[in-house]
Tab-separated table of C-alpha atoms in Angstrom:
chain	number	residue	atom	x	y	z
O	1	MET	CA	97.424	95.282	108.787
O	2	SER	CA	99.121	95.828	105.340
O	3	VAL	CA	98.171	94.249	102.041
O	4	PHE	CA	100.804	91.472	102.736
O	5	ASP	CA	98.237	90.041	105.322
O	6	VAL	CA	95.153	89.872	103.468
O	7	GLU	CA	93.860	86.621	102.377
O	8	ILE	CA	93.529	86.070	98.429
O	9	GLU	CA	93.352	83.007	96.138
O	10	ALA	CA	95.770	82.645	93.091
O	11	LEU	CA	94.196	82.846	89.578
O	12	ARG	CA	94.147	79.080	89.406
O	13	GLY	CA	93.171	78.453	93.032
O	14	GLY	CA	94.963	77.868	96.244
O	15	SER	CA	96.484	80.749	98.341
O	16	ALA	CA	98.120	83.566	96.402
O	17	ASP	CA	100.071	83.988	99.654
O	18	LEU	CA	100.785	87.858	99.687
O	19	GLY	CA	103.146	87.610	102.657
O	20	GLN	CA	105.510	86.373	100.004
O	21	TYR	CA	106.051	89.762	98.732
O	22	ARG	CA	106.811	91.021	102.199
O	23	GLY	CA	109.986	93.155	101.622
O	24	LYS	CA	109.508	93.534	98.004
O	25	ALA	CA	108.051	96.178	95.980
O	26	VAL	CA	104.419	94.934	94.324
O	27	LEU	CA	102.640	96.930	91.344
O	28	VAL	CA	99.080	95.828	92.166
O	29	VAL	CA	96.983	96.251	89.108
O	30	ASN	CA	93.292	95.421	88.427
O	31	VAL	CA	93.364	93.917	84.762
O	32	ALA	CA	90.808	92.656	82.127
O	33	SER	CA	91.416	90.968	78.933
O	34	ARG	CA	89.041	93.085	76.615
O	35	CYS	CA	89.762	96.464	77.664
O	36	GLY	CA	91.030	99.370	75.394
O	37	LEU	CA	93.798	99.268	77.880
O	38	THR	CA	94.581	95.702	77.876
O	39	PRO	CA	97.693	96.210	75.764
O	40	GLN	CA	99.170	97.449	79.001
O	41	TYR	CA	99.954	93.974	79.751
O	42	SER	CA	103.001	94.009	77.472
O	43	GLY	CA	104.497	96.983	79.735
O	44	LEU	CA	103.428	95.289	82.746
O	45	GLU	CA	105.507	92.316	81.770
O	46	ARG	CA	108.739	94.204	80.566
O	47	LEU	CA	108.372	95.906	84.207
O	48	GLN	CA	108.351	92.402	85.813
O	49	GLU	CA	111.381	91.107	83.549
O	50	ARG	CA	113.174	94.215	84.378
O	51	PHE	CA	112.784	94.347	87.856
O	52	ALA	CA	111.860	91.043	89.371
O	53	GLY	CA	115.904	90.216	90.201
O	54	ARG	CA	115.580	93.306	92.393
O	55	GLY	CA	112.740	92.595	94.805
O	56	PHE	CA	109.729	93.355	92.382
O	57	THR	CA	106.675	92.050	91.133
O	58	VAL	CA	103.588	92.817	89.194
O	59	LEU	CA	100.432	91.197	90.737
O	60	GLY	CA	97.801	91.203	88.423
O	61	VAL	CA	94.056	91.273	89.758
O	62	PRO	CA	91.461	90.322	87.229
O	63	CYS	CA	87.913	92.234	87.751
O	64	ASN	CA	84.810	92.229	85.594
O	65	GLN	CA	83.085	95.071	87.085
O	66	PHE	CA	83.819	97.472	84.327
O	67	MET	CA	81.419	96.662	81.462
O	68	GLY	CA	82.120	93.163	81.945
O	69	GLN	CA	85.665	93.507	80.271
O	70	GLU	CA	86.901	90.284	82.297
O	71	PRO	CA	84.245	87.776	81.810
O	72	GLY	CA	86.371	84.479	81.279
O	73	THR	CA	87.290	81.683	83.840
O	74	ALA	CA	90.438	81.570	85.696
O	75	ASP	CA	91.761	79.015	83.054
O	76	GLU	CA	90.760	81.562	80.151
O	77	ILE	CA	92.393	84.446	81.628
O	78	ALA	CA	95.461	82.543	82.209
O	79	GLU	CA	95.713	81.100	78.837
O	80	PHE	CA	95.213	84.795	77.225
O	81	CYS	CA	97.450	86.334	79.346
O	82	SER	CA	100.159	83.710	78.505
O	83	THR	CA	99.687	83.289	75.099
O	84	THR	CA	98.772	87.077	74.194
O	85	TYR	CA	100.920	89.043	76.013
O	86	GLY	CA	103.420	86.273	77.219
O	87	VAL	CA	102.651	87.518	81.101
O	88	THR	CA	104.847	85.482	83.819
O	89	PHE	CA	104.051	87.768	86.602
O	90	PRO	CA	101.517	86.228	89.400
O	91	MET	CA	97.626	86.849	89.027
O	92	THR	CA	95.016	86.315	91.761
O	93	GLU	CA	91.581	85.291	91.548
O	94	LYS	CA	88.862	87.322	90.015
O	95	ILE	CA	87.550	89.868	92.760
O	96	GLU	CA	85.507	92.759	92.743
O	97	VAL	CA	87.751	96.164	93.503
O	98	ASN	CA	84.369	98.539	94.062
O	99	GLY	CA	81.149	98.216	95.632
O	100	ASP	CA	79.745	96.302	98.735
O	101	GLY	CA	81.782	93.411	97.538
O	102	ARG	CA	84.859	95.129	97.510
O	103	HIS	CA	87.567	92.674	98.305
O	104	PRO	CA	89.689	93.183	101.213
O	105	LEU	CA	92.596	93.936	99.480
O	106	TYR	CA	91.287	97.055	97.617
O	107	GLN	CA	89.757	98.106	101.006
O	108	GLY	CA	93.314	98.849	101.951
O	109	LEU	CA	94.135	100.337	98.865
O	110	VAL	CA	91.582	102.861	97.724
O	111	GLY	CA	92.125	105.391	100.494
O	112	SER	CA	95.426	106.334	98.797
O	113	PRO	CA	95.597	109.270	96.562
O	114	ASP	CA	97.338	109.536	93.156
O	115	ALA	CA	99.176	112.455	92.133
O	116	GLU	CA	95.815	114.407	91.361
O	117	GLY	CA	94.633	113.643	94.610
O	118	HIS	CA	92.061	111.101	93.631
O	119	THR	CA	90.866	108.700	96.327
O	120	GLY	CA	88.318	106.091	96.864
O	121	ASP	CA	86.574	104.012	94.052
O	122	ILE	CA	88.928	102.360	91.465
O	123	ARG	CA	87.832	104.335	88.350
O	124	TRP	CA	88.568	101.547	85.679
O	125	ASN	CA	90.774	98.659	84.564
O	126	PHE	CA	94.528	99.000	84.827
O	127	GLU	CA	94.621	101.359	87.893
O	128	LYS	CA	97.886	100.689	89.595
O	129	PHE	CA	99.037	100.745	93.138
O	130	LEU	CA	102.669	100.354	94.010
O	131	ILE	CA	103.346	98.918	97.468
O	132	ALA	CA	106.469	99.874	99.318
O	133	PRO	CA	108.511	96.778	100.972
O	134	ASP	CA	106.677	97.285	104.283
O	135	GLY	CA	103.443	97.293	102.775
O	136	ALA	CA	102.056	100.718	102.898
O	137	VAL	CA	100.943	102.221	99.400
O	138	ALA	CA	103.650	104.300	97.940
O	139	ALA	CA	101.999	105.545	94.807
O	140	ARG	CA	98.847	105.220	92.810
O	141	PHE	CA	98.591	106.023	89.113
O	142	ALA	CA	95.446	106.481	86.809
O	143	PRO	CA	94.384	103.568	84.602
O	144	GLN	CA	95.355	105.596	81.363
O	145	THR	CA	98.955	105.967	82.788
O	146	GLU	CA	101.357	103.491	80.938
O	147	PRO	CA	103.133	101.047	82.934
O	148	GLU	CA	106.349	102.108	81.940
O	149	ALA	CA	105.770	105.813	82.362
O	150	ASP	CA	108.586	107.673	83.588
O	151	GLU	CA	106.574	108.534	87.140
O	152	VAL	CA	105.876	104.588	87.396
O	153	VAL	CA	109.581	103.637	86.755
O	154	ALA	CA	110.848	106.474	89.288
O	155	ALA	CA	108.405	105.192	92.013
O	156	ILE	CA	109.390	101.799	91.257
O	157	GLU	CA	113.086	102.241	91.374
O	158	LYS	CA	112.680	104.549	94.734
O	159	ASN	CA	110.706	101.560	96.494
O	160	LEU	CA	112.818	98.494	95.461
O	161	PRO	CA	114.321	96.969	98.362
O	162	SER	CA	117.924	98.090	99.313
């Protein structure tokens, strides 16, 4: 089973249908609106704009597990992302990424190491997982890694569908 088979709701209800991304590269990011890293939304949106036409999408996954930094309702989160950062990429429902309530999406992601070898629990908001077109985790990036960092862009370019 790949991440494309996981069932998850869209931010404003209905299925997010991850299967629609099969054959594309997807950057899955646990996001929060009241975090010191929240300005990363700008870089994520620029990645979306830059690579969307080449078989890529960012997938924002709101999470309130880190100091309550994503307390809003679905409508509040959507409004904030749209008006503050011009976000056009898809967003899922708010989920848990760690602990007993960890969503199946993240159960399939956390075993993948980042460049420093970290596996397991999500460390903070804005941890990033690049999913290859076949559904395998191609790369994991620490929360502090900027979305447009050279290593992120290089990994995306390497995993774009041919």
